[in-house]
Amino acid sequence: MYISITEAPFVLAVVQDTHDGPNIDCMAILVHRRWALTSSKCFAKPDNKVIAYGISDIKQFSKNQTLPIEEIIYHPGYHEHININDIAIVKFKTPVEFNETVKNIEIEETTWPQDDRTLNRECISYRFGQTRRKLSAKKVRAKHGKSGCYCYPYIRNICLQSIAGDSICYDDFGGPLICDGKLVGIANTIVHLETCVGVDTSPSCGDQGVMSMYTFICPYLQWVKWYVRKTPAPPASCDASRNAETLPFLETT
């Protein structure tokens, strides 16, 4: 369902200048007047990219609606090839003036529910999709935990239930997953479940068996808080999740 930016004023579009004109390359999420969160891979090649606010359609893009970037802070443990720690912080040169088309979203300060919602939590995925043109909001069922992402058991990820014809797309990386009105995850990749049985495929958006994956923000709250002081402190349960991780180089501190 296509929506107006007034329904999701925290959504920022990362726009790249191409030979065919401006194109939405990926996304970011406004969490403070001077700070946004995104995917590290979104700015792996930052040339010719700007962050636009207040647009839900690429036709609305104007260079007058861009936020000058002062700094991009990549998570030091980001590992592109195995899709770990895919989170980055963007600092703007000047504070954003909030209005109905641009406003921050609060980050969830509690851990993932440990009940019947663990593998079936109702959330909203905001995305521009395969068209790279219009913003939409999609109700989804999200899963977290060591069994939540099939053969990708990293507990710092959230995965959406795989539905044929429905997944995020490459330009949605860096976009938000909102649960109970707060920011919970950052879109970081799509994977084909056939890779779980050793079949190496390059997934196409929306193909059957394609799963959308998000970075779970909770374990990164302390790292974000080092820069964005108003970030909520991580709950003790997030620390427990981090200590349970079996890959030592994934530490966020």
mmCIF file of C-alpha atoms in Angstrom:
data_model
loop_
_atom_site.group_PDB
_atom_site.id
_atom_site.type_symbol
_atom_site.label_atom_id
_atom_site.label_comp_id
_atom_site.label_asym_id
_atom_site.label_seq_id
_atom_site.Cartn_x
_atom_site.Cartn_y
_atom_site.Cartn_z
ATOM 1 C CA MET A 1 0.000 0.000 0.000
ATOM 2 C CA TYR A 2 1.510 3.300 -1.089
ATOM 3 C CA ILE A 3 1.556 5.944 1.625
ATOM 4 C CA SER A 4 2.221 9.633 2.108
ATOM 5 C CA ILE A 5 5.438 10.657 3.833
ATOM 6 C CA THR A 6 3.286 12.201 6.585
ATOM 7 C CA GLU A 7 2.482 8.619 7.635
ATOM 8 C CA ALA A 8 6.194 7.817 8.028
ATOM 9 C CA PRO A 9 8.085 11.129 8.400
ATOM 10 C CA PHE A 10 11.112 9.296 9.821
ATOM 11 C CA VAL A 11 11.821 7.629 6.454
ATOM 12 C CA LEU A 12 14.761 9.117 4.558
ATOM 13 C CA ALA A 13 15.614 8.294 0.961
ATOM 14 C CA VAL A 14 19.235 7.856 -0.070
ATOM 15 C CA VAL A 15 19.251 9.211 -3.602
ATOM 16 C CA GLN A 16 21.989 8.646 -6.152
ATOM 17 C CA ASP A 17 22.543 10.776 -9.222
ATOM 18 C CA THR A 18 22.633 8.585 -12.334
ATOM 19 C CA HIS A 19 22.722 9.114 -16.090
ATOM 20 C CA ASP A 20 18.941 8.619 -16.048
ATOM 21 C CA GLY A 21 18.417 11.153 -13.295
ATOM 22 C CA PRO A 22 17.969 10.774 -9.521
ATOM 23 C CA ASN A 23 17.325 7.244 -8.301
ATOM 24 C CA ILE A 24 16.505 5.890 -4.831
ATOM 25 C CA ASP A 25 19.494 3.706 -3.999
ATOM 26 C CA CYS A 26 18.691 2.742 -0.401
ATOM 27 C CA MET A 27 17.163 4.182 2.771
ATOM 28 C CA ALA A 28 17.912 5.683 6.196
ATOM 29 C CA ILE A 29 15.904 6.335 9.360
ATOM 30 C CA LEU A 30 15.780 9.618 11.274
ATOM 31 C CA VAL A 31 16.243 8.983 15.010
ATOM 32 C CA HIS A 32 17.337 12.468 16.150
ATOM 33 C CA ARG A 33 17.530 15.987 14.745
ATOM 34 C CA ARG A 34 21.157 15.395 13.735
ATOM 35 C CA TRP A 35 21.364 11.629 13.448
ATOM 36 C CA ALA A 36 20.048 8.795 11.301
ATOM 37 C CA LEU A 37 20.582 5.045 11.213
ATOM 38 C CA THR A 38 21.103 3.013 8.071
ATOM 39 C CA SER A 39 22.804 -0.076 6.680
ATOM 40 C CA SER A 40 26.596 0.006 6.321
ATOM 41 C CA LYS A 41 26.312 -1.452 2.832
ATOM 42 C CA CYS A 42 24.047 1.459 1.884
ATOM 43 C CA PHE A 43 27.081 3.751 2.054
ATOM 44 C CA ALA A 44 29.758 1.262 1.044
ATOM 45 C CA LYS A 45 30.177 3.522 -2.003
ATOM 46 C CA PRO A 46 28.960 6.947 -0.849
ATOM 47 C CA ASP A 47 29.881 8.881 -4.003
ATOM 48 C CA ASN A 48 27.059 10.847 -5.645
ATOM 49 C CA LYS A 49 24.622 9.995 -2.853
ATOM 50 C CA VAL A 50 22.516 12.421 -0.848
ATOM 51 C CA ILE A 51 19.923 11.915 1.876
ATOM 52 C CA ALA A 52 16.517 13.350 1.063
ATOM 53 C CA TYR A 53 13.714 13.969 3.534
ATOM 54 C CA GLY A 54 10.002 14.529 3.150
ATOM 55 C CA ILE A 55 9.513 12.471 -0.019
ATOM 56 C CA SER A 56 7.394 9.388 -0.641
ATOM 57 C CA ASP A 57 7.894 9.457 -4.414
ATOM 58 C CA ILE A 58 11.094 10.049 -6.385
ATOM 59 C CA LYS A 59 9.156 12.649 -8.393
ATOM 60 C CA GLN A 60 9.112 14.790 -5.241
ATOM 61 C CA PHE A 61 12.887 14.840 -4.981
ATOM 62 C CA SER A 62 14.515 18.245 -4.807
ATOM 63 C CA LYS A 63 18.071 19.157 -3.859
ATOM 64 C CA ASN A 64 16.476 21.680 -1.507
ATOM 65 C CA GLN A 65 15.199 18.733 0.557
ATOM 66 C CA THR A 66 18.533 17.098 1.285
ATOM 67 C CA LEU A 67 20.435 16.843 4.554
ATOM 68 C CA PRO A 68 24.157 17.672 4.303
ATOM 69 C CA ILE A 69 26.175 14.802 5.756
ATOM 70 C CA GLU A 70 28.949 15.601 8.224
ATOM 71 C CA GLU A 71 30.042 12.046 8.976
ATOM 72 C CA ILE A 72 29.172 8.397 8.345
ATOM 73 C CA ILE A 73 30.131 6.060 11.189
ATOM 74 C CA TYR A 74 30.306 2.418 10.153
ATOM 75 C CA HIS A 75 30.121 -0.280 12.784
ATOM 76 C CA PRO A 76 33.728 -1.461 13.332
ATOM 77 C CA GLY A 77 32.642 -5.106 13.195
ATOM 78 C CA TYR A 78 30.781 -4.822 9.897
ATOM 79 C CA HIS A 79 31.575 -7.776 7.670
ATOM 80 C CA GLU A 80 30.062 -7.411 4.216
ATOM 81 C CA HIS A 81 30.598 -10.949 3.001
ATOM 82 C CA ILE A 82 28.804 -12.662 5.873
ATOM 83 C CA ASN A 83 26.357 -9.838 6.528
ATOM 84 C CA ILE A 84 27.272 -9.177 10.158
ATOM 85 C CA ASN A 85 26.977 -5.915 12.133
ATOM 86 C CA ASP A 86 25.346 -4.185 9.169
ATOM 87 C CA ILE A 87 24.527 -0.892 10.831
ATOM 88 C CA ALA A 88 25.830 2.648 10.380
ATOM 89 C CA ILE A 89 25.170 6.047 11.924
ATOM 90 C CA VAL A 90 24.864 9.218 9.859
ATOM 91 C CA LYS A 91 25.518 12.630 11.399
ATOM 92 C CA PHE A 92 24.129 15.722 9.694
ATOM 93 C CA LYS A 93 25.880 19.061 9.582
ATOM 94 C CA THR A 94 22.860 20.926 10.927
ATOM 95 C CA PRO A 95 19.802 19.842 12.939
ATOM 96 C CA VAL A 96 16.621 18.942 11.093
ATOM 97 C CA GLU A 97 13.620 21.175 11.642
ATOM 98 C CA PHE A 98 10.735 18.836 12.402
ATOM 99 C CA ASN A 99 7.383 19.190 10.670
ATOM 100 C CA GLU A 100 4.654 16.864 9.398
ATOM 101 C CA THR A 101 6.910 15.458 6.660
ATOM 102 C CA VAL A 102 10.126 14.994 8.648
ATOM 103 C CA LYS A 103 10.296 13.761 12.237
ATOM 104 C CA ASN A 104 12.269 11.193 14.189
ATOM 105 C CA ILE A 105 11.128 7.746 15.339
ATOM 106 C CA GLU A 106 11.917 6.358 18.787
ATOM 107 C CA ILE A 107 14.077 3.234 19.063
ATOM 108 C CA GLU A 108 12.580 0.340 20.998
ATOM 109 C CA GLU A 109 14.297 0.055 24.376
ATOM 110 C CA THR A 110 13.177 -3.481 25.247
ATOM 111 C CA THR A 111 14.252 -6.846 23.950
ATOM 112 C CA TRP A 112 12.298 -9.016 21.530
ATOM 113 C CA PRO A 113 9.166 -10.622 23.043
ATOM 114 C CA GLN A 114 9.781 -14.056 24.499
ATOM 115 C CA ASP A 115 6.288 -15.466 24.017
ATOM 116 C CA ASP A 116 4.047 -16.474 21.133
ATOM 117 C CA ARG A 117 5.263 -13.375 19.244
ATOM 118 C CA THR A 118 8.896 -14.544 19.146
ATOM 119 C CA LEU A 119 8.399 -16.095 15.718
ATOM 120 C CA ASN A 120 5.213 -14.258 14.807
ATOM 121 C CA ARG A 121 5.432 -10.572 15.722
ATOM 122 C CA GLU A 122 3.280 -8.165 13.752
ATOM 123 C CA CYS A 123 5.361 -5.258 12.454
ATOM 124 C CA ILE A 124 5.421 -2.790 9.555
ATOM 125 C CA SER A 125 8.092 -2.762 6.866
ATOM 126 C CA TYR A 126 8.543 0.553 5.042
ATOM 127 C CA ARG A 127 10.040 0.206 1.590
ATOM 128 C CA PHE A 128 10.328 1.697 -1.882
ATOM 129 C CA GLY A 129 10.406 -1.757 -3.466
ATOM 130 C CA GLN A 130 11.419 -2.883 -6.905
ATOM 131 C CA THR A 131 10.120 0.288 -8.575
ATOM 132 C CA ARG A 132 12.493 2.476 -6.514
ATOM 133 C CA ARG A 133 9.911 5.197 -6.818
ATOM 134 C CA LYS A 134 7.042 5.146 -4.289
ATOM 135 C CA LEU A 135 7.036 4.520 -0.547
ATOM 136 C CA SER A 136 4.835 1.740 0.767
ATOM 137 C CA ALA A 137 3.992 0.232 4.139
ATOM 138 C CA LYS A 138 3.587 -3.514 4.433
ATOM 139 C CA LYS A 139 2.255 -5.409 7.437
ATOM 140 C CA VAL A 140 4.600 -8.327 8.050
ATOM 141 C CA ARG A 141 5.240 -11.170 10.476
ATOM 142 C CA ALA A 142 8.721 -10.952 11.949
ATOM 143 C CA LYS A 143 10.821 -13.637 13.625
ATOM 144 C CA HIS A 144 13.829 -13.409 15.911
ATOM 145 C CA GLY A 145 16.046 -15.874 17.735
ATOM 146 C CA LYS A 146 18.309 -18.722 16.755
ATOM 147 C CA SER A 147 15.492 -20.454 14.879
ATOM 148 C CA GLY A 148 14.046 -17.271 13.402
ATOM 149 C CA CYS A 149 16.242 -17.069 10.298
ATOM 150 C CA TYR A 150 16.565 -20.736 9.344
ATOM 151 C CA CYS A 151 20.224 -21.450 8.515
ATOM 152 C CA TYR A 152 21.243 -17.878 9.423
ATOM 153 C CA PRO A 153 21.171 -18.276 13.225
ATOM 154 C CA TYR A 154 22.896 -14.987 14.106
ATOM 155 C CA ILE A 155 20.873 -13.643 16.977
ATOM 156 C CA ARG A 156 21.431 -10.059 15.878
ATOM 157 C CA ASN A 157 19.106 -10.509 12.914
ATOM 158 C CA ILE A 158 15.347 -10.358 12.431
ATOM 159 C CA CYS A 159 13.739 -12.168 9.511
ATOM 160 C CA LEU A 160 10.342 -11.822 7.892
ATOM 161 C CA GLN A 161 8.153 -14.768 7.081
ATOM 162 C CA SER A 162 8.876 -15.776 3.501
ATOM 163 C CA ILE A 163 5.891 -15.112 1.239
ATOM 164 C CA ALA A 164 6.136 -15.617 -2.519
ATOM 165 C CA GLY A 165 6.020 -12.290 -4.340
ATOM 166 C CA ASP A 166 6.733 -10.248 -1.226
ATOM 167 C CA SER A 167 10.164 -9.253 0.039
ATOM 168 C CA ILE A 168 12.207 -6.154 0.495
ATOM 169 C CA CYS A 169 14.437 -5.208 -2.430
ATOM 170 C CA TYR A 170 18.000 -3.939 -2.747
ATOM 171 C CA ASP A 171 17.002 -0.285 -2.608
ATOM 172 C CA ASP A 172 15.186 -0.939 0.682
ATOM 173 C CA PHE A 173 18.422 -1.697 2.553
ATOM 174 C CA GLY A 174 18.741 0.749 5.437
ATOM 175 C CA GLY A 175 14.966 0.997 5.776
ATOM 176 C CA PRO A 176 12.978 0.583 9.001
ATOM 177 C CA LEU A 177 11.104 -2.270 10.611
ATOM 178 C CA ILE A 178 8.617 -0.775 13.060
ATOM 179 C CA CYS A 179 7.006 -2.890 15.772
ATOM 180 C CA ASP A 180 4.553 -1.508 18.335
ATOM 181 C CA GLY A 181 5.260 1.997 17.071
ATOM 182 C CA LYS A 182 9.031 1.930 17.590
ATOM 183 C CA LEU A 183 12.111 1.238 15.478
ATOM 184 C CA VAL A 184 13.287 -2.347 15.912
ATOM 185 C CA GLY A 185 15.266 -3.299 12.807
ATOM 186 C CA ILE A 186 17.201 -2.010 9.794
ATOM 187 C CA ALA A 187 16.838 -3.795 6.455
ATOM 188 C CA ASN A 188 20.148 -5.314 5.411
ATOM 189 C CA THR A 189 19.735 -8.113 2.856
ATOM 190 C CA ILE A 190 17.611 -10.722 1.140
ATOM 191 C CA VAL A 191 18.634 -14.363 1.060
ATOM 192 C CA HIS A 192 17.345 -17.379 -0.827
ATOM 193 C CA LEU A 193 16.471 -20.273 1.437
ATOM 194 C CA GLU A 194 17.949 -22.692 -1.089
ATOM 195 C CA THR A 195 21.354 -21.583 0.175
ATOM 196 C CA CYS A 196 20.464 -23.422 3.383
ATOM 197 C CA VAL A 197 20.911 -26.685 1.479
ATOM 198 C CA GLY A 198 24.043 -25.585 -0.317
ATOM 199 C CA VAL A 199 22.562 -24.088 -3.485
ATOM 200 C CA ASP A 200 24.265 -20.763 -4.216
ATOM 201 C CA THR A 201 21.769 -18.397 -5.838
ATOM 202 C CA SER A 202 21.508 -14.663 -6.361
ATOM 203 C CA PRO A 203 18.022 -13.872 -5.050
ATOM 204 C CA SER A 204 15.564 -11.762 -6.969
ATOM 205 C CA CYS A 205 13.212 -9.536 -4.999
ATOM 206 C CA GLY A 206 9.950 -11.293 -4.271
ATOM 207 C CA ASP A 207 10.970 -14.711 -5.589
ATOM 208 C CA GLN A 208 9.510 -17.727 -3.876
ATOM 209 C CA GLY A 209 11.767 -18.799 -1.015
ATOM 210 C CA VAL A 210 13.399 -15.379 -0.636
ATOM 211 C CA MET A 211 13.657 -14.123 2.949
ATOM 212 C CA SER A 212 14.004 -10.505 4.049
ATOM 213 C CA MET A 213 16.548 -9.894 6.800
ATOM 214 C CA TYR A 214 16.995 -6.972 9.209
ATOM 215 C CA THR A 215 19.665 -5.971 11.716
ATOM 216 C CA PHE A 216 18.172 -6.201 15.215
ATOM 217 C CA ILE A 217 18.984 -2.830 16.809
ATOM 218 C CA CYS A 218 18.685 -3.812 20.477
ATOM 219 C CA PRO A 219 22.186 -5.366 20.797
ATOM 220 C CA TYR A 220 23.680 -2.222 19.231
ATOM 221 C CA LEU A 221 22.016 0.313 21.525
ATOM 222 C CA GLN A 222 25.149 0.951 23.575
ATOM 223 C CA TRP A 223 27.251 1.532 20.452
ATOM 224 C CA VAL A 224 24.644 3.925 19.032
ATOM 225 C CA LYS A 225 24.407 5.692 22.408
ATOM 226 C CA TRP A 226 28.130 6.535 22.287
ATOM 227 C CA TYR A 227 27.258 8.921 19.462
ATOM 228 C CA VAL A 228 23.533 9.637 19.832
ATOM 229 C CA ARG A 229 23.281 10.418 23.537
ATOM 230 C CA LYS A 230 19.485 10.284 23.696
ATOM 231 C CA THR A 231 19.446 6.660 22.556
ATOM 232 C CA PRO A 232 17.813 4.442 25.194
ATOM 233 C CA ALA A 233 20.159 2.291 27.257
ATOM 234 C CA PRO A 234 20.200 -1.399 26.324
ATOM 235 C CA PRO A 235 18.185 -3.684 28.576
ATOM 236 C CA ALA A 236 19.941 -6.467 30.459
ATOM 237 C CA SER A 237 18.349 -9.002 28.132
ATOM 238 C CA CYS A 238 20.187 -7.510 25.165
ATOM 239 C CA ASP A 239 23.471 -8.016 26.989
ATOM 240 C CA ALA A 240 22.448 -11.617 27.593
ATOM 241 C CA SER A 241 21.772 -12.076 23.900
ATOM 242 C CA ARG A 242 25.176 -10.660 23.050
ATOM 243 C CA ASN A 243 26.928 -12.974 25.493
ATOM 244 C CA ALA A 244 25.145 -15.940 23.961
ATOM 245 C CA GLU A 245 26.601 -15.188 20.522
ATOM 246 C CA THR A 246 29.023 -17.873 19.397
ATOM 247 C CA LEU A 247 31.103 -15.737 17.040
ATOM 248 C CA PRO A 248 33.528 -13.662 19.178
ATOM 249 C CA PHE A 249 34.384 -11.069 16.555
ATOM 250 C CA LEU A 250 30.785 -9.857 16.568
ATOM 251 C CA GLU A 251 31.243 -7.916 19.810
ATOM 252 C CA THR A 252 29.918 -4.367 19.615
ATOM 253 C CA THR A 253 32.129 -2.953 22.344
#
